[in-house]
PDB file of C-alpha atoms and ligand atoms in Angstrom:
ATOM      1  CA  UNK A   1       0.000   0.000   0.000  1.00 98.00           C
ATOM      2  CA  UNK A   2       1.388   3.303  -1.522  1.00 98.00           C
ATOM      3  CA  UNK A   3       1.470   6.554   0.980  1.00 98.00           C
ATOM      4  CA  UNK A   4       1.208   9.813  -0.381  1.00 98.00           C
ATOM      5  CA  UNK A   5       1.337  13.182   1.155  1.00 98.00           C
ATOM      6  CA  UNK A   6       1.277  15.287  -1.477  1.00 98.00           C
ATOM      7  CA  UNK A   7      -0.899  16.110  -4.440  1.00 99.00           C
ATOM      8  CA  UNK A   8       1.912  15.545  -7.223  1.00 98.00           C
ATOM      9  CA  UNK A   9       2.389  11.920  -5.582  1.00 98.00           C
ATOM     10  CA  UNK A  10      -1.128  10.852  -5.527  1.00 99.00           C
ATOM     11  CA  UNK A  11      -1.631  11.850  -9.699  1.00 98.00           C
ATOM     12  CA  UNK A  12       1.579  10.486 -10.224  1.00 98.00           C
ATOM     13  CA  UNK A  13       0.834   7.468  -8.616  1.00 98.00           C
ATOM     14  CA  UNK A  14      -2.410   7.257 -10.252  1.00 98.00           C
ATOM     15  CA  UNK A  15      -1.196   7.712 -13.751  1.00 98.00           C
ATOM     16  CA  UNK A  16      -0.668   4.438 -14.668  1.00 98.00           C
ATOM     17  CA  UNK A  17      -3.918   2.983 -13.374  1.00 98.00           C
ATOM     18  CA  UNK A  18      -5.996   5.515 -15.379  1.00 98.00           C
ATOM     19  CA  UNK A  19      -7.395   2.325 -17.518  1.00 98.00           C
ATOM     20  CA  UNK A  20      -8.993   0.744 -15.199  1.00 98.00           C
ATOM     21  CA  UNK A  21     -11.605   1.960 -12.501  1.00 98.00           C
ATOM     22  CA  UNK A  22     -10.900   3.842  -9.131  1.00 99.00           C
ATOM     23  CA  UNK A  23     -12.552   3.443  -6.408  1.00 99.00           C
ATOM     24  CA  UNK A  24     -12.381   6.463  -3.354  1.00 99.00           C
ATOM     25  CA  UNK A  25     -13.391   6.289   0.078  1.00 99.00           C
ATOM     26  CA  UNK A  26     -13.219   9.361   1.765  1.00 98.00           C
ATOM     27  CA  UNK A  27     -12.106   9.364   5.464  1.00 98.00           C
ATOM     28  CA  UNK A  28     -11.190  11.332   8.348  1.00 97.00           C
ATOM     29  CA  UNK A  29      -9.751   8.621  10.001  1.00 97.00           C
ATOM     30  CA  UNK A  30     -10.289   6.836  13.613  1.00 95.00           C
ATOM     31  CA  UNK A  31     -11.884   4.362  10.869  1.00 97.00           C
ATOM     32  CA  UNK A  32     -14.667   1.787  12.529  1.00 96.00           C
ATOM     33  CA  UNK A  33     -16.775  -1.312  10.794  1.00 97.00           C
ATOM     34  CA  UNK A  34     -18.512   1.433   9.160  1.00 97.00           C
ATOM     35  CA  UNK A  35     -15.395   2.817   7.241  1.00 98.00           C
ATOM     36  CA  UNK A  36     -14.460  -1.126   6.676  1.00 98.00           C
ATOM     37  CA  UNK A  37     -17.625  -1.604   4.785  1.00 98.00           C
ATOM     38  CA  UNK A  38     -17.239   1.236   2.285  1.00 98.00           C
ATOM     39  CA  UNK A  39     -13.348   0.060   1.989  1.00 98.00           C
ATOM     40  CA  UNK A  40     -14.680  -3.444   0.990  1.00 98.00           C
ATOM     41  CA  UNK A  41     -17.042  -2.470  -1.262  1.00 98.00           C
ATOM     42  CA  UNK A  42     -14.441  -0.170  -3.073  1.00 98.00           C
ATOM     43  CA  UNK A  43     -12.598  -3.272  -3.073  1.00 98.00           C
ATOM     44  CA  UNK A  44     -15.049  -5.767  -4.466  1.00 98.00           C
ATOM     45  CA  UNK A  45     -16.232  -2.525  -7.498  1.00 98.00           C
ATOM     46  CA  UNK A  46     -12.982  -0.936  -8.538  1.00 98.00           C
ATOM     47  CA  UNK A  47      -9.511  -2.065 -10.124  1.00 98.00           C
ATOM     48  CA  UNK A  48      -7.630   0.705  -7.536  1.00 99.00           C
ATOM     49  CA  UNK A  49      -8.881   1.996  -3.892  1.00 99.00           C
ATOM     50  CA  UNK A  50      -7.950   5.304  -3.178  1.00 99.00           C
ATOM     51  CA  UNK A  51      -8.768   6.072   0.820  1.00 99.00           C
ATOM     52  CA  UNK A  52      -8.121   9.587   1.727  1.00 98.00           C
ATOM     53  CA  UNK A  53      -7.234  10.191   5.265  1.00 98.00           C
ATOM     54  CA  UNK A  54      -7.515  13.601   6.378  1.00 98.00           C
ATOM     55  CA  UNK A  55      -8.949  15.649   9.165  1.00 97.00           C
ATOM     56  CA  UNK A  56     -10.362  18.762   6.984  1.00 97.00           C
ATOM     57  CA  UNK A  57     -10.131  21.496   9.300  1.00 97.00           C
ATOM     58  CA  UNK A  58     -12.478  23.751   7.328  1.00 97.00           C
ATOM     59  CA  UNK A  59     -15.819  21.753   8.062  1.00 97.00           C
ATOM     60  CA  UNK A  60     -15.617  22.511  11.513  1.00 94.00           C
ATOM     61  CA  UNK A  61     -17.306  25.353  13.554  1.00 90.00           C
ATOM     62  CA  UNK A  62     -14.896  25.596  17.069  1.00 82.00           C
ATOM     63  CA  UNK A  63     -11.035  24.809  17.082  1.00 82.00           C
ATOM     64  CA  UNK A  64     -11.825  22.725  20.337  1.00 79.00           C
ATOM     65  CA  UNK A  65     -14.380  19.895  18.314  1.00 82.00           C
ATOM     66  CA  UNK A  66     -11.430  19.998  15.684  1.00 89.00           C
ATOM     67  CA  UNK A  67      -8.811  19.618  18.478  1.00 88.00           C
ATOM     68  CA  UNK A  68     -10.965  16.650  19.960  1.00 84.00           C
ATOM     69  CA  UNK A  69     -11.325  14.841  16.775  1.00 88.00           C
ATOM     70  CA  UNK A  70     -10.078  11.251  17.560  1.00 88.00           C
ATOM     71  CA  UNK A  71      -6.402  10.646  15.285  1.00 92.00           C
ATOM     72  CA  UNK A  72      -4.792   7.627  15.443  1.00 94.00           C
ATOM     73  CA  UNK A  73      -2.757   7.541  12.122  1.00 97.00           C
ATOM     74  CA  UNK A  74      -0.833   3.798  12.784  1.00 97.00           C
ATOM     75  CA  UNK A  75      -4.481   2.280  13.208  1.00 97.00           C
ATOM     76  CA  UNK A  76      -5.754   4.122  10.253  1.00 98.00           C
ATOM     77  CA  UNK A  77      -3.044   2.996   8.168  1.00 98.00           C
ATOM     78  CA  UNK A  78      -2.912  -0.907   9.210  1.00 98.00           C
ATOM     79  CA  UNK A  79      -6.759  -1.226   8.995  1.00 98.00           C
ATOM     80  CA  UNK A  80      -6.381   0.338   5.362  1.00 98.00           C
ATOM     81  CA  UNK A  81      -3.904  -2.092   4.486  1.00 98.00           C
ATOM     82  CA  UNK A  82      -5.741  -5.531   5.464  1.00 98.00           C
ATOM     83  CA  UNK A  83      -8.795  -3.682   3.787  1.00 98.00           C
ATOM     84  CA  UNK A  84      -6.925  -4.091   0.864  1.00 98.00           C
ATOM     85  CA  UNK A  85      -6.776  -0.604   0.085  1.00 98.00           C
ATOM     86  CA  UNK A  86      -3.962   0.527  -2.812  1.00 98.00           C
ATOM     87  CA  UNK A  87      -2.960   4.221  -2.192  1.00 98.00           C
ATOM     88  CA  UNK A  88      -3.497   5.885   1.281  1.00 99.00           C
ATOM     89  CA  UNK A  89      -3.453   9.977   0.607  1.00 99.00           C
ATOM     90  CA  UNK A  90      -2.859  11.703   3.743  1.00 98.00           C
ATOM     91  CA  UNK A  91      -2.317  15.618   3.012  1.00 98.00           C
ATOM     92  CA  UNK A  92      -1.386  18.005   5.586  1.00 98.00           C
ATOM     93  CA  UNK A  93      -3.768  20.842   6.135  1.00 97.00           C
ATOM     94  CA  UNK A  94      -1.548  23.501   4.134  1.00 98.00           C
ATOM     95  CA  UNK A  95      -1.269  21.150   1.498  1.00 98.00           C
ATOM     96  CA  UNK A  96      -5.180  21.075   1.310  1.00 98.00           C
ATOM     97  CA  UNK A  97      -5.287  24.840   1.904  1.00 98.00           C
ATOM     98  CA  UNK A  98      -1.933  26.354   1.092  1.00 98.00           C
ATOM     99  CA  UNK A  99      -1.453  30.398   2.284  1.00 98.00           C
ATOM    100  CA  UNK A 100      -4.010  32.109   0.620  1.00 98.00           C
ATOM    101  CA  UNK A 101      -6.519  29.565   0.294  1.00 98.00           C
ATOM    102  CA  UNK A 102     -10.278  31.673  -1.057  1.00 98.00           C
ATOM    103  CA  UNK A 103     -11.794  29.428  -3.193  1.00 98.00           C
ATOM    104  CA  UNK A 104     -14.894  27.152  -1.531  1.00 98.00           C
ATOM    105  CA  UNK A 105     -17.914  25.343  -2.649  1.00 98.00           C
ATOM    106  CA  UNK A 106     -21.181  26.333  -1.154  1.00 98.00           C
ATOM    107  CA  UNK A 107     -24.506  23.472  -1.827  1.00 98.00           C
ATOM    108  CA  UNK A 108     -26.729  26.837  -0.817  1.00 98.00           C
ATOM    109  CA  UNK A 109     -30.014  25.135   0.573  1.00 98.00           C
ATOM    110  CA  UNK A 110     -29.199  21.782   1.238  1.00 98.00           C
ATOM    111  CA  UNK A 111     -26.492  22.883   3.263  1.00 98.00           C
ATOM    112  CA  UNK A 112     -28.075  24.913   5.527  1.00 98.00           C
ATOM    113  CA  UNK A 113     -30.795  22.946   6.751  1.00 98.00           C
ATOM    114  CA  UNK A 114     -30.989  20.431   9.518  1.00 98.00           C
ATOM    115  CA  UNK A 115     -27.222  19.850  10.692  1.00 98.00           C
ATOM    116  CA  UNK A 116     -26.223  23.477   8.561  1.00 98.00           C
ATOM    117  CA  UNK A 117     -28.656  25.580  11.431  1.00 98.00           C
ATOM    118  CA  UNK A 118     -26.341  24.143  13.821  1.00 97.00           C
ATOM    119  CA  UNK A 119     -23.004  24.159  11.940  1.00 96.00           C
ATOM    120  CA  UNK A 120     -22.896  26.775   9.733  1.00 96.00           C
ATOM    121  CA  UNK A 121     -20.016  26.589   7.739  1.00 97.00           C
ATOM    122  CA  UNK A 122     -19.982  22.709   7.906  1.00 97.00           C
ATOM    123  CA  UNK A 123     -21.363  21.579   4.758  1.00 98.00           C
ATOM    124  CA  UNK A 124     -19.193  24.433   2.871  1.00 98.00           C
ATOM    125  CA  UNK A 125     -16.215  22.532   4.184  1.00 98.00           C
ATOM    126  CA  UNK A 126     -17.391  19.212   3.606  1.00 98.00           C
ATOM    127  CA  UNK A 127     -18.549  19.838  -0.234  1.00 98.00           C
ATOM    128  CA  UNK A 128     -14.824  22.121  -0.920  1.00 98.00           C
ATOM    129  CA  UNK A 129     -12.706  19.178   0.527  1.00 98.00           C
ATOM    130  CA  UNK A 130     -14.464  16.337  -1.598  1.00 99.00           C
ATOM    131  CA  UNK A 131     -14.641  18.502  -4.461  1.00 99.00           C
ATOM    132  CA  UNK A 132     -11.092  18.752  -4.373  1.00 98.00           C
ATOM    133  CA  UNK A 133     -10.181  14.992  -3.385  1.00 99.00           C
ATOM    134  CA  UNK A 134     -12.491  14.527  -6.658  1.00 99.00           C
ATOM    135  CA  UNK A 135     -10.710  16.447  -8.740  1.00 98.00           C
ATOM    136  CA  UNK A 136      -6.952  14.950  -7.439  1.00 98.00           C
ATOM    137  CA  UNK A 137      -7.887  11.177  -7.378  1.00 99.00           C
ATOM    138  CA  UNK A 138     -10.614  11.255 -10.716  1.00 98.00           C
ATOM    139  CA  UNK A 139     -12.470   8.586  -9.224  1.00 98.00           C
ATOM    140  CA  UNK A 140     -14.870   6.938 -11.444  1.00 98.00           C
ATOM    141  CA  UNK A 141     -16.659   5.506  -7.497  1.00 98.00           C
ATOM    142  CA  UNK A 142     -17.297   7.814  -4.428  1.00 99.00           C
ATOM    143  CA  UNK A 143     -18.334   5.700  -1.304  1.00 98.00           C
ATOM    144  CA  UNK A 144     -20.162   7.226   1.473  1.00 98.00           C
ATOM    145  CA  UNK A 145     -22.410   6.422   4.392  1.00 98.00           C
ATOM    146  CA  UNK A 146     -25.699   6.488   4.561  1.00 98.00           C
ATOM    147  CA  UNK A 147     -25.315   7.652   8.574  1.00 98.00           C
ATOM    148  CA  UNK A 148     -24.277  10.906   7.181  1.00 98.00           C
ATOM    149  CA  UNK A 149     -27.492  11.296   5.129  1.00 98.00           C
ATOM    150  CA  UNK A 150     -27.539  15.407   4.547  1.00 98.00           C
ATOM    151  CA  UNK A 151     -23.710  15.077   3.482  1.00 98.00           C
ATOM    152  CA  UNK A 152     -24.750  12.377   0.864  1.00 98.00           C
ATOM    153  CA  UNK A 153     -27.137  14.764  -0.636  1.00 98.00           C
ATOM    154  CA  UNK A 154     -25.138  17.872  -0.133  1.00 98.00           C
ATOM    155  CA  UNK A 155     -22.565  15.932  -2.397  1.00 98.00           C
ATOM    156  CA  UNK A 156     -25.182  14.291  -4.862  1.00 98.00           C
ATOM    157  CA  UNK A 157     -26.229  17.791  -5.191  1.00 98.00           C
ATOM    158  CA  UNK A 158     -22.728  19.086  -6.117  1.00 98.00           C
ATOM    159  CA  UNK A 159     -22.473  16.070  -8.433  1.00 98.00           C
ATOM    160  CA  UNK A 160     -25.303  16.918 -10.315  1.00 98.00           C
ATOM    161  CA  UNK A 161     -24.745  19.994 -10.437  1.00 98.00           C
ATOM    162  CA  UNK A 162     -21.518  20.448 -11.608  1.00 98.00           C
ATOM    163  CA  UNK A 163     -21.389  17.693 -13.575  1.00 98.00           C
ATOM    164  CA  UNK A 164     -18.672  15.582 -12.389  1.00 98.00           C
ATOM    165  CA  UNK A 165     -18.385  12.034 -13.593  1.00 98.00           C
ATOM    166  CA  UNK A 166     -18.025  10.249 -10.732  1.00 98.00           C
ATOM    167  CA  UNK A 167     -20.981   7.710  -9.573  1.00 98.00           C
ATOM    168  CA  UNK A 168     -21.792   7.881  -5.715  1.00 98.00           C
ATOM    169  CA  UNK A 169     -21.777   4.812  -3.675  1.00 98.00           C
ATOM    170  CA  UNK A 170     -24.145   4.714  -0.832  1.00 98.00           C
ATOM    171  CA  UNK A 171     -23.638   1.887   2.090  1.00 98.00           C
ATOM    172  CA  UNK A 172     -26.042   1.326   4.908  1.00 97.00           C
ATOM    173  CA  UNK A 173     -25.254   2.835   8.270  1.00 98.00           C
ATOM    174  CA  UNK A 174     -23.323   0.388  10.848  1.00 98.00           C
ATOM    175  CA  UNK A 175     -24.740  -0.178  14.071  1.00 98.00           C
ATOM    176  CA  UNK A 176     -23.275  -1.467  17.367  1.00 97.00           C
ATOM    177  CA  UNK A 177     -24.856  -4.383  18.927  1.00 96.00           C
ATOM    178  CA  UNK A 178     -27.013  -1.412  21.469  1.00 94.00           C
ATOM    179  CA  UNK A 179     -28.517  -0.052  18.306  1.00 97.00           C
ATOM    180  CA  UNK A 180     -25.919   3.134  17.901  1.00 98.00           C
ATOM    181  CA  UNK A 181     -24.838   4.104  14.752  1.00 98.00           C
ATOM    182  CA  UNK A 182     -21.055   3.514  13.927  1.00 98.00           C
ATOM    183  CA  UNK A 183     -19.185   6.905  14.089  1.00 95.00           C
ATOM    184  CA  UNK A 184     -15.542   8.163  14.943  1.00 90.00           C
ATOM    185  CA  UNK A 185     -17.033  10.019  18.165  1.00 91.00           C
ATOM    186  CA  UNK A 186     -18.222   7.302  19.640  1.00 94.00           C
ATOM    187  CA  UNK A 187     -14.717   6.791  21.005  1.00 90.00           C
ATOM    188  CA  UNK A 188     -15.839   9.908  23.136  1.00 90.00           C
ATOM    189  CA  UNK A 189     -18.391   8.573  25.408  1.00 94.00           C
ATOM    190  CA  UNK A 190     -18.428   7.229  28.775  1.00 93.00           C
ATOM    191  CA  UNK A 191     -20.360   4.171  29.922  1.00 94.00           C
ATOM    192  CA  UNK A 192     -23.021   5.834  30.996  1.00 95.00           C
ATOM    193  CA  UNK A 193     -23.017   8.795  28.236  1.00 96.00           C
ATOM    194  CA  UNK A 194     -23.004   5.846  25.732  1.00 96.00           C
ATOM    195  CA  UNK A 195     -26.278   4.658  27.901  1.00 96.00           C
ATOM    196  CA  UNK A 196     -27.764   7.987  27.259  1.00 97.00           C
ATOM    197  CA  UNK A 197     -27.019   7.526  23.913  1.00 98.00           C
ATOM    198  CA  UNK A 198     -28.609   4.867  23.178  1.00 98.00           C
ATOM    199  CA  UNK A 199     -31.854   6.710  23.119  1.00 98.00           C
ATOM    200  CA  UNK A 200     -30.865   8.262  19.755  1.00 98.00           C
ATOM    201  CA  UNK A 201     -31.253   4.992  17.447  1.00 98.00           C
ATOM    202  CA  UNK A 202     -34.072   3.799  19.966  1.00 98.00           C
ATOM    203  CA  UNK A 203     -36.263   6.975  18.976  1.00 98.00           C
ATOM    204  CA  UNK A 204     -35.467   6.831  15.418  1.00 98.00           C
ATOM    205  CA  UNK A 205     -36.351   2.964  15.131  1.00 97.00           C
ATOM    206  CA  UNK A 206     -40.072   4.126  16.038  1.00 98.00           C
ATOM    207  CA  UNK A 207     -39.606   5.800  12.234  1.00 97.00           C
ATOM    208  CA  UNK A 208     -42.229   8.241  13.655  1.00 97.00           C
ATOM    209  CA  UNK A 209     -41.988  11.877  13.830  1.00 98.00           C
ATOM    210  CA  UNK A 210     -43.916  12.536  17.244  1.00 98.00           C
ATOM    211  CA  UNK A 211     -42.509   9.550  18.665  1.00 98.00           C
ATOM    212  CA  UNK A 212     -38.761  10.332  18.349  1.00 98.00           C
ATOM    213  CA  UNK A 213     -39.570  13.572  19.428  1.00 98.00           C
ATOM    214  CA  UNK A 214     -41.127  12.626  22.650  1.00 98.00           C
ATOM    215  CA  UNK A 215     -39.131   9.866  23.365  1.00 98.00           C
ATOM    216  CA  UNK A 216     -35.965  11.900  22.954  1.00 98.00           C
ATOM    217  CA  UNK A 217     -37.350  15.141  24.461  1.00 97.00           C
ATOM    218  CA  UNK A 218     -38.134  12.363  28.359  1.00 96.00           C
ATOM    219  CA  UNK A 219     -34.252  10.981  27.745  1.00 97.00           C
ATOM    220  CA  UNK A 220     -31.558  11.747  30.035  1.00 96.00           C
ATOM    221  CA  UNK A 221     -28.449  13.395  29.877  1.00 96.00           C
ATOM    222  CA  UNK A 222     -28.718  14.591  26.102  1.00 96.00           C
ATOM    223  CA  UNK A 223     -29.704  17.888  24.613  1.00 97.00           C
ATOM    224  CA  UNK A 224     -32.137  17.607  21.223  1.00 98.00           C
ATOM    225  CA  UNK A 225     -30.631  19.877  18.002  1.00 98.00           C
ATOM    226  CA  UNK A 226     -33.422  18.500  15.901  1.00 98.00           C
ATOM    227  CA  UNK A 227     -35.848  15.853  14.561  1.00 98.00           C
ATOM    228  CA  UNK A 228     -36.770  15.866  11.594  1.00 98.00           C
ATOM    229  CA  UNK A 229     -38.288  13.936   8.156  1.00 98.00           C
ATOM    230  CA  UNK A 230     -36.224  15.061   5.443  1.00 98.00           C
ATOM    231  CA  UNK A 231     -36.659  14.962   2.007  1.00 97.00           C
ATOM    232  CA  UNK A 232     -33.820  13.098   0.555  1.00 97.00           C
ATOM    233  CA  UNK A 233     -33.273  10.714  -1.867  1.00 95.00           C
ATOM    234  CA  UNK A 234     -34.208   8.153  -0.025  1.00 95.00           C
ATOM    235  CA  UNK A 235     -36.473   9.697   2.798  1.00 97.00           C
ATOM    236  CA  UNK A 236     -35.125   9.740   5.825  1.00 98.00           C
ATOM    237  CA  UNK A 237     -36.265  10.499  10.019  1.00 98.00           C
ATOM    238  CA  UNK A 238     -32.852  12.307  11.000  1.00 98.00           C
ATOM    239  CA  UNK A 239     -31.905  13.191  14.396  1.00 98.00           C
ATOM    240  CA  UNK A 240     -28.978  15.133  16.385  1.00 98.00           C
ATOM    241  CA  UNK A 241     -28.176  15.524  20.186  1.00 98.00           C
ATOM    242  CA  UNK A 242     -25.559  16.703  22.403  1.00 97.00           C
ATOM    243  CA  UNK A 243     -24.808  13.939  24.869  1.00 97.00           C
ATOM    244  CA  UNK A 244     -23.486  15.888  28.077  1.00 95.00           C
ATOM    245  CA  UNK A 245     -20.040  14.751  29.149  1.00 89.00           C
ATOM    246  CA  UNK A 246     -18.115  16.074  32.235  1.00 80.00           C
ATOM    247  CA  UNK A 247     -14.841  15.058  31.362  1.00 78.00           C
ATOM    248  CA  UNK A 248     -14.543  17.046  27.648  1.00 74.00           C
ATOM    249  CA  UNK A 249     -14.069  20.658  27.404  1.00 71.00           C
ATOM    250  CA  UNK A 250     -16.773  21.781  25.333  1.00 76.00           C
ATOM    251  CA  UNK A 251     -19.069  19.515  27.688  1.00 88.00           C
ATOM    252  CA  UNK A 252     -20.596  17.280  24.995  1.00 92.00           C
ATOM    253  CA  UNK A 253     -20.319  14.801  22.244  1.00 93.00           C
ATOM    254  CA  UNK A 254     -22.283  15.770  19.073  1.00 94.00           C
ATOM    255  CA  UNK A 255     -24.392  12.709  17.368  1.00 97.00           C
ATOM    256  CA  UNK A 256     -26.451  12.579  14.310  1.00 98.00           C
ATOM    257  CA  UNK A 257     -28.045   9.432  13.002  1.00 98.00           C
ATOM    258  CA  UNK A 258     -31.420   8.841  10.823  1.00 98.00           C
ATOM    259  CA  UNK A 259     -33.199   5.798   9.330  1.00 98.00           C
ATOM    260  CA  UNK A 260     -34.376   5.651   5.910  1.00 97.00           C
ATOM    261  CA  UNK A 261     -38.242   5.905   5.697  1.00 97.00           C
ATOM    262  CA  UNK A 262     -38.908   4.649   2.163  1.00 84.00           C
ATOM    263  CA  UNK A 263     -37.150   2.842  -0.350  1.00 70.00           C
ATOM    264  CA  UNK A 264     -33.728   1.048   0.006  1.00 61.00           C
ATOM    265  CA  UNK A 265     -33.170   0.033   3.502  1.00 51.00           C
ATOM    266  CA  UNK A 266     -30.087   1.613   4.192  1.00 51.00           C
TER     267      UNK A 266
HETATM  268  O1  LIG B   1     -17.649  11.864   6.381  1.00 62.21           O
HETATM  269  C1  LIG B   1     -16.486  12.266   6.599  1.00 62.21           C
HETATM  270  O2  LIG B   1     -15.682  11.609   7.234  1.00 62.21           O
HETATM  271  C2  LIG B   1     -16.054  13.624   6.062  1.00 62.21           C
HETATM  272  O3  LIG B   1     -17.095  14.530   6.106  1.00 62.21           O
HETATM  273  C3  LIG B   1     -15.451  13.553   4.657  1.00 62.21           C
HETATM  274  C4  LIG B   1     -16.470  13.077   3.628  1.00 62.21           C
HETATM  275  C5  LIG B   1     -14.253  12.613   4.647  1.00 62.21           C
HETATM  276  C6  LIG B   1     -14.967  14.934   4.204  1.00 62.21           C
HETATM  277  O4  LIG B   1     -13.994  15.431   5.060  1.00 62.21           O
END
C-alpha cells in the first residue's frame, strides 16, 4: 500500500492505473466497521482503492471539536492495508489549503438545513474538501455512508450539479450491537453517556416523527438539536443531540443518526 502526502504523488501514482476503474473512500480517520464496509465495497467494485485520510479542518465550527477529533494515524493505516486498500493519501492541512486559500464550494439550501442551522459553515467545508479529493484522485466511485445522510445529498447535489463524472456509492449505516450508529465520536463517550445515547437509534427505530420527538425530548443526559423527516433521496427520520459529558471541554459529544423511511433500507 502506496502513501502519499502530497498532491503531485497521488496523480503520479495514479497515472498508470488511469485504464482501469478507481474506487475512493473518503475518510477522516479513527476508521470503525462502518469505514471497513465502504473500503470493501471499493474493493469488491474498482480495479484501484484510493482512501483519503484527512482531518479537513475547514468543516468545523470551534477549534476545540477539531482539536478533539479522535487521530490515530498507525491504526488508520494498518486497517487500510488488510482492507486491501492501494494508495493511502494523507495531506497536511496547508497542502489542502496552502497560504491564501479563497476558493470554496457552497450546496446553498441543502447545506443549511438540519445539521447546517447548527453548523454553519460545515457543509461548505465538507462539499470544498471532496470537491477537491475529486478532482486529485478522478475517481470513477465515491463511497459514502448512509449515517451521514444530509452530506450524501449535499454531495449528490454538487455532483449533479456540476457535472462531475463520478458515480456515488451509498452503504447502509453500521450499528453497534445497542442499536448506535457507527461513528468516529463514539470513542468519546463514557459508559453511561453511551447509555444515554442509546436513546438516539431507539427513537429513530419508532420511524415516527412525534414519537422520536417525545421519546428523545423524556431521555436523560442529552440535549435535542433536531428531529426531523427530510426529504432526501431516499427519505429519511434524522436526528442530532448533544450527549453531556463532564470530562470534555466543550461539555458534549455531538451525534447525528437517521433511518431511511422509504425505499432502500439503508
Ligand atoms: O464523512 C467524513 O468523514 C467527512 O465529512 C469527509 C467526507 C471525509 C470529508 O472530510
Amino acid at each position: 500500500m502506496k502513501i502519499c502526502r502530497t498532491i503531485a504523488e497521488v496523480r503520479a501514482e495514479l497515472a498508470p492505473h488511469r485504464s482501469g476503474s478507481i474506487g475512493l473512500v473518503p475518510t477522516m480517520g479513527a476508521l470503525h466497521a462502518g469505514h471497513l464496509s465502504l473500503l470493501r465495497a471499493a474493493r469488491a467494485e474498482c480495479d484501484t482503492v484510493v482512501m483519503s485520510l484527512f482531518v479537513n479542518p475547514a468543516q468545523f465550527g470551534e477549534a476545540r471539536d477539531l482539536d478533539s477529533y479522535p487521530r490515530d494515524e498507525e491504526h488508520d493505516l494498518a486497517a487500510a492495508g488488510e482492507a486491501g486498500v492501494d494508495l493511502v493519501f494523507a495531506p497536511s492541512a496547508e497542502e489542502m489549503y496552502p497560504p491564501g486559500y479563497q476558493t470554496w464550494v457552497e450546496v446553498t439550501e441543502l447545506g443549511s438545513i438540519l445539521d447546517g442551522v447548527f453548523r454553519p459553515g460545515h457543509f461548505r467545508g465538507v462539499a470544498t474538501v471532496v470537491l477537491k479529493l475529486f478532482e486529485i484522485v478522478r475517481p470513477d466511485r465515491a463511497y459514502f455512508g448512509q449515517k451521514d445522510a444530509q452530506q450524501v445529498e449535499v454531495i449528490r447535489r454538487m455532483i449533479h450539479d456540476l457535472a462531475l463524472e463520478v458515480e456515488l456509492r451509498v452503504l447502509p449505516t453500521v450499528r453497534d450491537a445497542d442499536g448506535l450508529a457507527l461513528s468516529s465520536r463514539n470513542r468519546l463517550l463514557s459508559a453511561p453517556e453511551r447509555e444515554h445515547a442509546g436513546a438516539l437509534p431507539r427513537a429513530l427505530a419508532t420511524k415516527d416523527l412525534h414519537a422520536a420527538r417525545a421519546l428523545l425530548a423524556q431521555s436523560d443526559g442529552l440535549e435535542v438539536d433536531y428531529v426531523e423527516v427530510a426529504d432526501f433521496d431516499p427519505p429519511v427520520l434524522a436526528a442530532a443531540v448533544r450527549v453531556r459529558s463532564t470530562r470534555l471541554t466543550h461539555g458534549f459529544t455531538r451525534l447525528i443518526d437517521n433511518v431511511v423511511l422509504e425505499g432502500d433500507p439503508t
